[in-house]
XYZ file of C-alpha atoms in Angstrom:
585
model
C -4.559 8.388 7.493
C -7.175 11.228 10.179
C -9.329 13.609 7.885
C -7.706 16.489 9.841
C -4.472 16.185 9.246
C -2.548 16.038 5.572
C -1.493 12.961 3.629
C -1.074 14.155 0.628
C -2.627 10.740 -1.573
C -1.967 10.392 -5.513
C -4.531 12.837 -6.466
C -3.146 15.991 -4.945
C -2.851 18.699 -7.889
C -0.542 21.577 -7.483
C 0.535 24.997 -8.953
C 1.060 24.914 -12.604
C 2.875 28.260 -12.245
C 6.690 26.899 -14.116
C 7.578 25.081 -10.868
C 12.208 25.146 -10.299
C 15.187 25.697 -7.356
C 15.757 29.559 -7.517
C 19.615 29.792 -8.206
C 19.196 32.534 -5.538
C 19.019 29.766 -2.996
C 21.627 27.224 -1.949
C 20.562 23.864 -2.188
C 22.290 20.378 0.086
C 22.082 17.558 0.099
C 22.485 16.070 4.065
C 22.058 12.008 4.893
C 21.395 11.344 7.908
C 21.561 7.642 9.577
C 17.471 6.330 7.253
C 16.979 9.687 5.845
C 17.340 11.075 2.445
C 17.338 14.900 3.854
C 17.776 17.379 0.467
C 16.195 21.819 0.926
C 16.412 24.732 0.196
C 16.902 25.577 4.388
C 19.757 26.314 6.376
C 21.862 23.783 7.064
C 21.495 24.077 10.531
C 17.411 24.003 10.349
C 17.981 20.958 8.200
C 20.415 19.498 10.714
C 17.501 20.271 12.610
C 15.002 19.053 10.959
C 17.121 15.482 10.328
C 18.294 14.976 14.615
C 13.845 15.555 15.106
C 13.086 12.845 12.470
C 16.287 10.465 14.227
C 14.978 11.073 17.458
C 11.471 10.089 16.486
C 12.418 6.615 15.295
C 14.788 5.431 17.324
C 12.225 5.870 20.595
C 9.604 4.290 18.534
C 12.093 1.353 17.907
C 13.269 0.837 21.802
C 9.524 1.116 23.251
C 8.794 -1.814 19.993
C 11.852 -3.444 20.140
C 10.222 -5.993 18.378
C 8.949 -3.991 15.385
C 10.766 -3.966 11.940
C 11.702 -0.612 11.427
C 13.255 -0.548 8.476
C 12.029 -0.376 4.481
C 13.288 -1.456 1.407
C 10.813 1.774 0.995
C 13.653 5.093 1.150
C 12.397 7.877 2.194
C 13.833 10.911 0.790
C 12.560 14.844 2.593
C 12.335 18.266 1.550
C 12.891 21.372 3.418
C 11.764 24.147 2.475
C 13.280 27.973 4.095
C 10.346 29.204 3.978
C 6.375 29.013 2.312
C 7.037 31.905 -0.449
C 9.527 28.249 -2.387
C 7.064 25.825 -0.112
C 4.233 27.150 -1.680
C 4.104 25.535 -5.727
C 4.705 22.053 -3.760
C 1.741 22.059 -1.713
C -1.524 20.388 -1.856
C -4.612 22.941 -3.154
C -7.961 23.500 -1.966
C -11.028 22.544 -2.580
C -11.416 26.316 -4.400
C -8.543 25.809 -6.521
C -5.748 27.360 -4.031
C -2.760 26.184 -2.283
C -3.231 26.060 1.227
C -1.307 28.021 2.838
C -2.354 26.729 7.154
C -0.223 23.377 5.535
C 3.468 23.960 6.827
C 4.742 20.145 6.145
C 3.245 16.684 5.812
C 4.006 12.703 4.071
C 3.499 11.477 0.863
C 4.310 7.398 0.261
C 4.774 5.531 -2.975
C 5.812 2.145 -3.912
C 9.581 3.632 -5.300
C 10.054 6.684 -2.564
C 8.943 8.774 0.266
C 8.225 12.530 0.893
C 8.472 14.041 3.941
C 7.451 17.986 2.947
C 8.033 20.591 5.390
C 8.868 24.142 5.401
C 10.892 25.514 8.510
C 10.226 29.362 8.023
C 10.201 31.012 12.256
C 12.105 27.991 12.481
C 11.575 23.881 12.823
C 8.889 23.245 14.581
C 8.431 21.389 18.447
C 6.500 19.463 16.874
C 6.011 17.745 13.736
C 2.423 16.357 14.954
C 1.727 15.642 11.994
C 4.612 13.458 10.198
C 5.287 12.329 14.105
C 1.626 10.661 12.915
C 2.228 9.054 8.717
C 5.910 8.562 10.083
C 4.000 6.099 12.768
C 1.984 5.350 10.253
C 4.447 4.089 7.905
C 6.013 2.108 10.840
C 3.377 0.150 11.753
C 2.850 -1.020 7.817
C 6.093 -1.204 7.523
C 6.354 -4.866 10.533
C 2.684 -5.518 10.212
C 0.874 -4.496 7.131
C -2.136 -2.817 7.180
C -4.163 -5.755 6.679
C -3.188 -7.064 9.407
C -3.693 -4.399 11.434
C -7.075 -2.947 13.465
C -7.851 0.739 12.246
C -8.627 1.469 15.890
C -4.885 0.516 16.562
C -4.009 1.563 13.611
C -5.347 5.124 14.496
C -4.346 5.669 17.926
C -0.951 4.621 17.855
C -0.656 7.873 16.140
C -2.782 10.036 17.261
C -0.742 9.241 20.820
C 3.160 10.082 18.972
C 1.297 12.812 16.772
C 2.160 14.440 20.487
C 5.665 13.012 20.662
C 8.622 15.449 22.423
C 12.088 14.916 23.408
C 13.917 17.878 25.165
C 17.718 17.719 26.059
C 17.743 14.957 23.475
C 17.474 12.433 25.857
C 13.843 13.546 27.429
C 10.761 11.941 26.392
C 7.111 13.229 26.758
C 4.867 10.608 25.334
C 0.621 10.884 25.231
C 0.182 14.769 25.644
C -3.192 15.445 25.822
C -5.464 16.509 22.372
C -7.637 18.365 23.960
C -10.310 18.493 21.070
C -10.627 14.818 21.514
C -11.228 15.710 24.947
C -14.283 17.769 24.606
C -15.658 15.679 22.399
C -15.830 12.507 23.213
C -17.114 13.897 26.985
C -20.321 15.108 24.870
C -20.650 12.322 22.970
C -21.647 8.824 23.631
C -18.655 6.446 22.403
C -18.758 4.077 19.367
C -20.198 0.808 21.344
C -17.516 -0.951 21.395
C -18.677 -4.522 19.221
C -19.160 -1.518 16.318
C -15.863 0.115 16.894
C -13.664 -2.246 16.973
C -15.279 -3.803 13.923
C -14.974 -0.397 11.470
C -12.839 -1.410 8.771
C -9.823 1.284 7.466
C -12.354 1.370 4.079
C -15.714 2.331 6.229
C -13.983 4.690 8.243
C -13.222 6.687 5.219
C -16.113 6.983 3.685
C -17.968 7.304 6.652
C -19.543 10.867 7.352
C -17.415 13.829 9.051
C -18.446 13.793 12.358
C -18.142 9.223 12.757
C -14.929 9.642 11.707
C -14.014 12.186 13.638
C -15.862 10.605 16.477
C -14.207 7.594 15.676
C -10.291 8.792 15.882
C -10.815 10.747 18.944
C -11.890 7.515 20.810
C -9.550 5.122 18.671
C -7.471 7.677 20.827
C -7.833 8.219 23.975
C -8.183 3.105 24.303
C -4.520 4.026 23.265
C -3.971 6.864 25.404
C -6.349 4.281 28.353
C -4.171 1.348 27.758
C -0.597 3.551 27.179
C -1.117 5.776 30.708
C -4.183 4.520 32.451
C -4.447 2.117 35.517
C -1.630 2.538 36.420
C 0.755 2.221 33.201
C -0.263 -2.052 33.546
C -2.351 -2.373 31.051
C 1.335 -1.640 28.796
C 3.000 -4.951 28.466
C -0.755 -6.681 27.266
C -0.789 -3.879 24.944
C 2.992 -4.869 23.862
C 1.639 -9.265 24.450
C -0.897 -8.219 21.416
C 0.912 -6.332 19.422
C 2.679 -9.991 18.775
C -0.063 -11.939 18.685
C -0.491 -9.548 15.282
C 2.850 -10.438 14.176
C 2.149 -13.719 14.461
C -1.325 -12.977 12.703
C -3.463 -13.413 15.682
C -6.824 -12.486 14.625
C -7.915 -9.192 16.510
C -10.784 -10.416 18.852
C -8.875 -13.634 20.128
C -5.409 -11.611 20.565
C -7.986 -9.077 22.858
C -8.931 -11.192 24.950
C -6.373 -13.227 25.693
C -4.023 -10.367 26.777
C -6.940 -7.946 28.498
C -8.559 -11.147 29.603
C -11.930 -9.066 29.641
C -14.460 -8.154 27.487
C -15.518 -5.528 24.904
C -18.179 -4.457 27.056
C -15.857 -4.174 30.430
C -13.147 -2.438 28.307
C -15.741 -0.123 26.488
C -17.252 0.482 30.422
C -13.786 1.418 31.390
C -13.055 3.307 28.129
C -15.426 5.649 29.834
C -14.802 6.146 32.942
C -11.773 7.122 32.078
C -12.608 9.942 29.420
C -15.583 11.230 33.294
C -13.177 10.494 35.470
C -10.862 13.742 33.292
C -7.137 13.246 34.877
C -5.092 12.553 31.769
C -1.389 12.711 32.787
C 1.292 12.559 30.143
C 4.685 10.392 30.311
C 7.847 11.911 30.953
C 10.656 9.340 30.352
C 14.816 9.745 30.341
C 16.838 6.856 27.319
C 19.744 5.873 28.645
C 22.143 6.901 26.152
C 21.566 10.445 24.075
C 19.718 10.516 20.652
C 21.940 12.670 19.153
C 22.771 11.669 15.272
C 24.066 15.697 14.560
C 27.861 13.472 13.869
C 26.922 11.076 11.712
C 25.720 13.450 9.437
C 27.652 13.961 5.685
C 26.426 17.182 4.501
C 27.059 18.356 0.753
C 26.066 20.527 -1.809
C 23.329 19.740 -3.715
C 23.885 20.634 -6.840
C 20.785 22.951 -9.407
C 20.437 19.804 -11.726
C 19.725 17.483 -9.019
C 17.747 19.872 -6.900
C 15.500 20.253 -9.751
C 15.164 16.207 -10.771
C 13.780 15.140 -7.451
C 11.612 18.418 -7.060
C 9.522 16.685 -10.507
C 11.035 13.002 -8.871
C 8.098 14.853 -6.161
C 5.668 16.377 -9.228
C 5.154 12.791 -10.229
C 4.580 10.934 -6.815
C 1.087 13.475 -6.636
C 0.933 12.800 -10.161
C 1.431 16.270 -11.478
C 2.513 15.390 -15.166
C 2.403 17.699 -17.194
C 4.067 20.819 -14.191
C 6.609 16.845 -13.420
C 8.118 17.121 -17.460
C 8.650 20.817 -16.718
C 10.609 20.274 -14.091
C 12.119 17.493 -15.296
C 13.546 18.655 -18.709
C 14.963 22.227 -16.695
C 17.697 19.637 -15.537
C 17.968 17.617 -18.761
C 18.716 20.424 -20.777
C 21.531 21.284 -18.267
C 22.392 17.902 -18.126
C 21.117 14.973 -20.722
C 22.868 11.752 -18.913
C 21.386 13.079 -16.103
C 20.199 9.128 -13.472
C 17.308 10.807 -11.837
C 16.072 12.741 -14.500
C 16.018 10.423 -17.203
C 14.520 7.518 -14.688
C 11.124 10.017 -13.493
C 10.793 11.514 -17.336
C 10.963 8.126 -18.339
C 7.781 7.058 -15.442
C 5.890 11.128 -16.917
C 6.101 9.611 -19.979
C 4.835 6.047 -19.456
C 1.926 7.526 -17.547
C 1.336 9.566 -20.650
C 0.733 6.612 -22.858
C 3.833 7.640 -24.615
C 5.918 4.162 -24.314
C 8.936 4.778 -26.978
C 9.650 8.418 -25.579
C 9.656 6.633 -22.009
C 11.922 3.257 -22.672
C 13.809 6.010 -24.568
C 14.360 7.518 -21.409
C 14.462 4.775 -19.057
C 17.534 3.184 -21.544
C 19.824 6.802 -20.417
C 19.106 6.514 -18.036
C 20.348 2.591 -17.345
C 22.968 3.837 -19.724
C 23.757 7.219 -17.104
C 24.043 4.587 -13.658
C 23.860 0.681 -14.868
C 23.322 -0.029 -10.881
C 20.268 2.076 -9.719
C 18.370 -0.905 -9.298
C 15.751 1.951 -9.373
C 16.533 2.563 -13.216
C 16.486 -1.125 -14.093
C 13.138 -1.741 -11.983
C 11.352 1.145 -13.848
C 12.572 0.212 -17.297
C 10.978 -3.256 -16.595
C 7.763 -1.357 -15.283
C 7.502 0.537 -18.616
C 7.407 -2.654 -20.963
C 5.095 -3.919 -18.499
C 2.610 -1.437 -18.658
C 3.215 -1.126 -22.681
C 1.783 -4.474 -23.483
C -1.086 -2.743 -20.352
C -4.198 -1.941 -22.624
C -6.183 1.616 -22.513
C -9.077 -0.273 -19.578
C -5.912 -2.132 -17.606
C -6.106 -5.138 -19.068
C -3.737 -7.430 -20.406
C -3.651 -10.756 -22.644
C 0.116 -10.986 -22.767
C 3.124 -10.588 -22.800
C 5.433 -10.837 -25.991
C 8.227 -13.494 -25.668
C 11.057 -10.803 -26.529
C 9.322 -8.609 -23.951
C 8.894 -11.031 -21.452
C 12.663 -11.711 -21.469
C 13.553 -8.435 -21.425
C 11.748 -7.466 -18.704
C 12.859 -10.590 -16.485
C 15.981 -10.259 -17.202
C 16.056 -6.332 -16.415
C 14.848 -7.005 -12.542
C 16.575 -9.580 -11.716
C 19.886 -7.300 -12.288
C 17.028 -4.547 -9.889
C 17.169 -7.635 -7.599
C 20.581 -7.813 -7.615
C 21.270 -4.459 -7.096
C 18.612 -4.315 -4.376
C 17.474 -7.331 -2.644
C 15.155 -5.547 -0.081
C 13.191 -3.657 -2.912
C 9.902 -5.469 -2.776
C 8.733 -4.160 -5.740
C 10.888 -6.522 -8.014
C 9.092 -8.736 -6.947
C 5.623 -8.597 -7.618
C 6.682 -7.909 -11.165
C 8.723 -10.961 -11.516
C 5.335 -12.355 -10.166
C 2.567 -10.899 -11.911
C 4.826 -11.492 -14.854
C 4.222 -15.268 -14.811
C 0.802 -14.412 -13.529
C 0.326 -13.016 -17.120
C 2.039 -15.173 -18.893
C 0.571 -18.604 -16.820
C 4.057 -19.956 -17.249
C 5.791 -21.207 -12.815
C 3.657 -20.381 -11.476
C 4.926 -21.988 -9.154
C 7.740 -19.037 -9.085
C 5.781 -16.249 -9.841
C 4.537 -17.488 -5.738
C 7.548 -17.531 -4.832
C 8.697 -14.575 -5.801
C 5.271 -12.306 -4.734
C 5.938 -14.562 -1.155
C 9.026 -12.891 -0.863
C 7.746 -8.571 -1.330
C 5.439 -9.735 1.331
C 8.550 -10.936 3.614
C 9.888 -7.684 2.523
C 5.790 -5.357 2.718
C 4.262 -7.340 5.228
C 0.634 -7.079 4.101
C 0.191 -5.627 1.431
C -2.961 -4.996 -0.435
C -1.575 -5.118 -4.025
C 0.518 -8.128 -3.215
C -1.693 -9.703 -1.021
C -4.432 -9.526 -5.047
C -1.205 -11.147 -6.990
C -0.493 -14.308 -4.915
C -4.937 -14.891 -4.560
C -5.037 -14.427 -8.363
C -1.898 -16.846 -8.927
C -3.847 -19.281 -6.347
C -6.894 -18.934 -8.666
C -4.379 -19.319 -11.128
C -3.567 -22.704 -9.153
C -7.096 -23.452 -8.572
C -6.101 -22.795 -5.006
C -9.920 -22.030 -4.323
C -9.865 -21.931 -0.376
C -6.025 -19.765 0.248
C -7.150 -17.970 -2.614
C -10.605 -16.316 -1.409
C -9.641 -16.292 2.467
C -6.565 -13.279 1.503
C -9.069 -11.373 -0.709
C -12.071 -11.494 1.383
C -8.750 -9.995 4.097
C -8.610 -7.253 1.101
C -11.761 -6.226 1.295
C -11.890 -5.272 4.804
C -8.563 -3.910 5.431
C -8.687 -1.589 2.384
C -8.923 1.931 2.959
C -8.936 2.548 -1.299
C -11.877 1.563 -3.119
C -10.425 0.664 -6.270
C -8.418 -1.792 -4.643
C -11.963 -2.304 -2.209
C -13.307 -2.759 -5.710
C -10.333 -5.487 -7.002
C -10.387 -7.112 -4.353
C -14.875 -7.841 -4.015
C -14.795 -8.527 -7.294
C -11.672 -11.590 -7.202
C -14.216 -12.992 -4.040
C -16.870 -13.263 -6.389
C -14.649 -14.341 -9.066
C -13.038 -17.529 -7.442
C -16.167 -18.639 -6.351
C -17.973 -17.982 -9.697
C -14.418 -20.473 -11.018
C -14.234 -22.530 -7.867
C -18.763 -23.772 -8.234
C -17.902 -24.070 -11.842
C -15.382 -27.308 -12.157
C -17.521 -28.195 -9.462
C -19.826 -28.445 -11.701
C -18.028 -29.221 -14.545
C -16.264 -32.534 -12.522
C -20.148 -33.720 -11.955
C -20.429 -33.591 -15.213
C -17.930 -35.989 -15.810
C -18.671 -37.990 -13.628
C -22.401 -38.412 -13.886
C -21.074 -39.046 -18.534
C -18.500 -41.165 -16.950
C -20.699 -42.850 -14.717
C -23.684 -42.701 -18.041
C -20.130 -43.604 -21.026
C -19.614 -46.539 -18.605
C -22.712 -48.180 -18.739
C -22.520 -48.781 -22.038
C -18.975 -49.338 -22.245
C -17.038 -46.040 -23.863
C -13.428 -46.211 -21.522
C -13.047 -42.717 -20.311
C -9.078 -41.608 -19.002
C -8.919 -38.121 -17.363
C -5.552 -37.148 -17.460
C -6.034 -33.893 -14.741
C -9.241 -31.756 -14.665
C -8.700 -30.661 -18.687
C -10.750 -32.242 -21.055
C -11.773 -35.804 -20.736
C -9.712 -37.802 -23.558
C -12.259 -40.918 -24.992
C -10.936 -43.655 -26.457
C -12.956 -44.784 -29.149
C -14.843 -48.157 -28.475
C -15.199 -49.588 -31.811
C -18.955 -49.474 -32.471
C -18.309 -44.967 -32.519
C -16.978 -43.320 -35.149
C -15.310 -40.557 -34.762
C -18.007 -38.225 -36.674
C -19.746 -39.802 -32.675
C -16.571 -39.173 -30.571
C -16.543 -35.804 -31.855
C -20.735 -34.615 -30.984
C -19.672 -36.259 -28.076
C -17.365 -33.825 -26.962
C -18.833 -30.558 -28.962
C -22.162 -30.924 -26.818
C -20.035 -31.927 -23.603
C -18.496 -28.290 -24.061
C -22.092 -26.314 -24.494
C -23.026 -27.893 -22.269
C -20.108 -26.489 -19.101
C -21.519 -22.693 -20.975
C -25.122 -23.351 -20.351
C -24.172 -24.773 -16.690
C -21.852 -21.346 -15.849
C -25.368 -19.199 -17.578
C -27.425 -18.079 -15.234
C -30.961 -19.340 -15.616
C -33.905 -17.480 -16.865
C -35.913 -15.668 -13.945
C -39.934 -14.625 -14.607
C -40.613 -12.456 -17.480
C -37.438 -12.801 -19.180
C -37.146 -14.853 -22.729
C -32.932 -16.427 -23.610
C -32.309 -16.358 -26.996
C -29.751 -18.782 -28.518
C -27.754 -16.755 -31.395
C -23.804 -16.242 -32.820
C -22.629 -12.739 -32.357
C -21.705 -12.009 -35.986
C -19.310 -8.552 -35.446
C -19.315 -5.951 -32.770
C -19.475 -1.790 -33.763
C -17.824 0.883 -31.950
C -20.294 4.173 -31.564
C -17.181 6.065 -30.892
């Protein structure tokens, strides 16, 4: 994600004024092959936006046939006719005012993606911000963010940001970004051993200047690999991508494909920038990319338009505004499935689970074939068991039974929706029943959305429960190095520490048992160790029940004490019992 681009994450706020589909507007729905578009713009303009998005996607797929650009997460595009109708849905600047310089943004989600833009003044020749972020989305969908080097991900997005197509067939790629070039011509390159080591988290936690240089250098390197050296590197770039798909370590893949080391490539790039002869690629596709005849157009009711706008507000965490928007739909159509689903999720975020379940039950009653309603009903049930601090002990039998029934139905309705498998796996992890099935479910989710950090962490936790420590640690460490989300990185690093602690405790426990067994065997006591559970002592006739119980108690205390760090200099360890805990708040 590029800092200077508009990429609205879940932390943005929108105007708190009443937002509704203007009754004077005519909202329409345009369904193209891969996108669902709605808007109050003219049919001609919405069709034009649909065509450009389809052309970009088709071109990318043609250039990289090995990539899987189809996703289980659908994308809805909202096209506003002007800045006035779009303004309530724009992100706010630091001063709290809407950023009126924004013409569009890409909002990702676990269940739906939104692309929003205004076409005031005509459909723009290039949708740079959208193309940039949609490139990330296609790469993440096919390879997985955790598996893609940051320089490659950002370099590809920068390169394809300037995509243009004329006459539905003549494509231009690699248009020079003068701001990047100017920065690189007056700044030293980041040494390649550091440049290739930058991960998503460190990139977005660095200063503005450092980030700008990184983006510029990523663009320049990708431009060189695409356009430089007579275009001879393009085939190698495809080979590099194929090796990443096979989970080859990036540095190994780079050296293997380009037959060079980082230092040599750094010299080549510096010479390329200093030469200052950047060219773009112009090529003509074999066939015209026309999609107009494949589009289905229909009017969209105010109720449905408001439901979509309310769901957009939900996805950018403007819950109060989303609730007001959705109420307008439900007041006119209480059985509207999408509005009930979104309202249920608003109530869930407000921790009003009783109301949340009511709305989701209405959504299912209104549309029994909505996988979204079934999945989100299970999601509400799962969140109901989580306390306000994010902890959960166990799902109640009745609750987990309802969850799994609803998720099973969601999978039947849409077997390509990864979140259903994730939640099934989570229910198995929490209740500890049939961990093998839980691992199969999260593996299926990762097959649909490879490299998803949350899915990967769930897999690591299941492997931890199965005491497969090395596998669990490897996954958690990959997430910690690849994510740009602070909370996810913190969770991954905490999980790595927990895995090590539990592995060490198990090893210490097993050593303790081995020592105890050797000692007791020397005393003539037979010890049976069933699997990894606490030992069962077979009583010798000269050992009383009280003596066996004492041995077992000593074992428990010794095992606990082994987990406590030794007292440091100047510290005193005190042994006692906690009788009560009081919270002053």
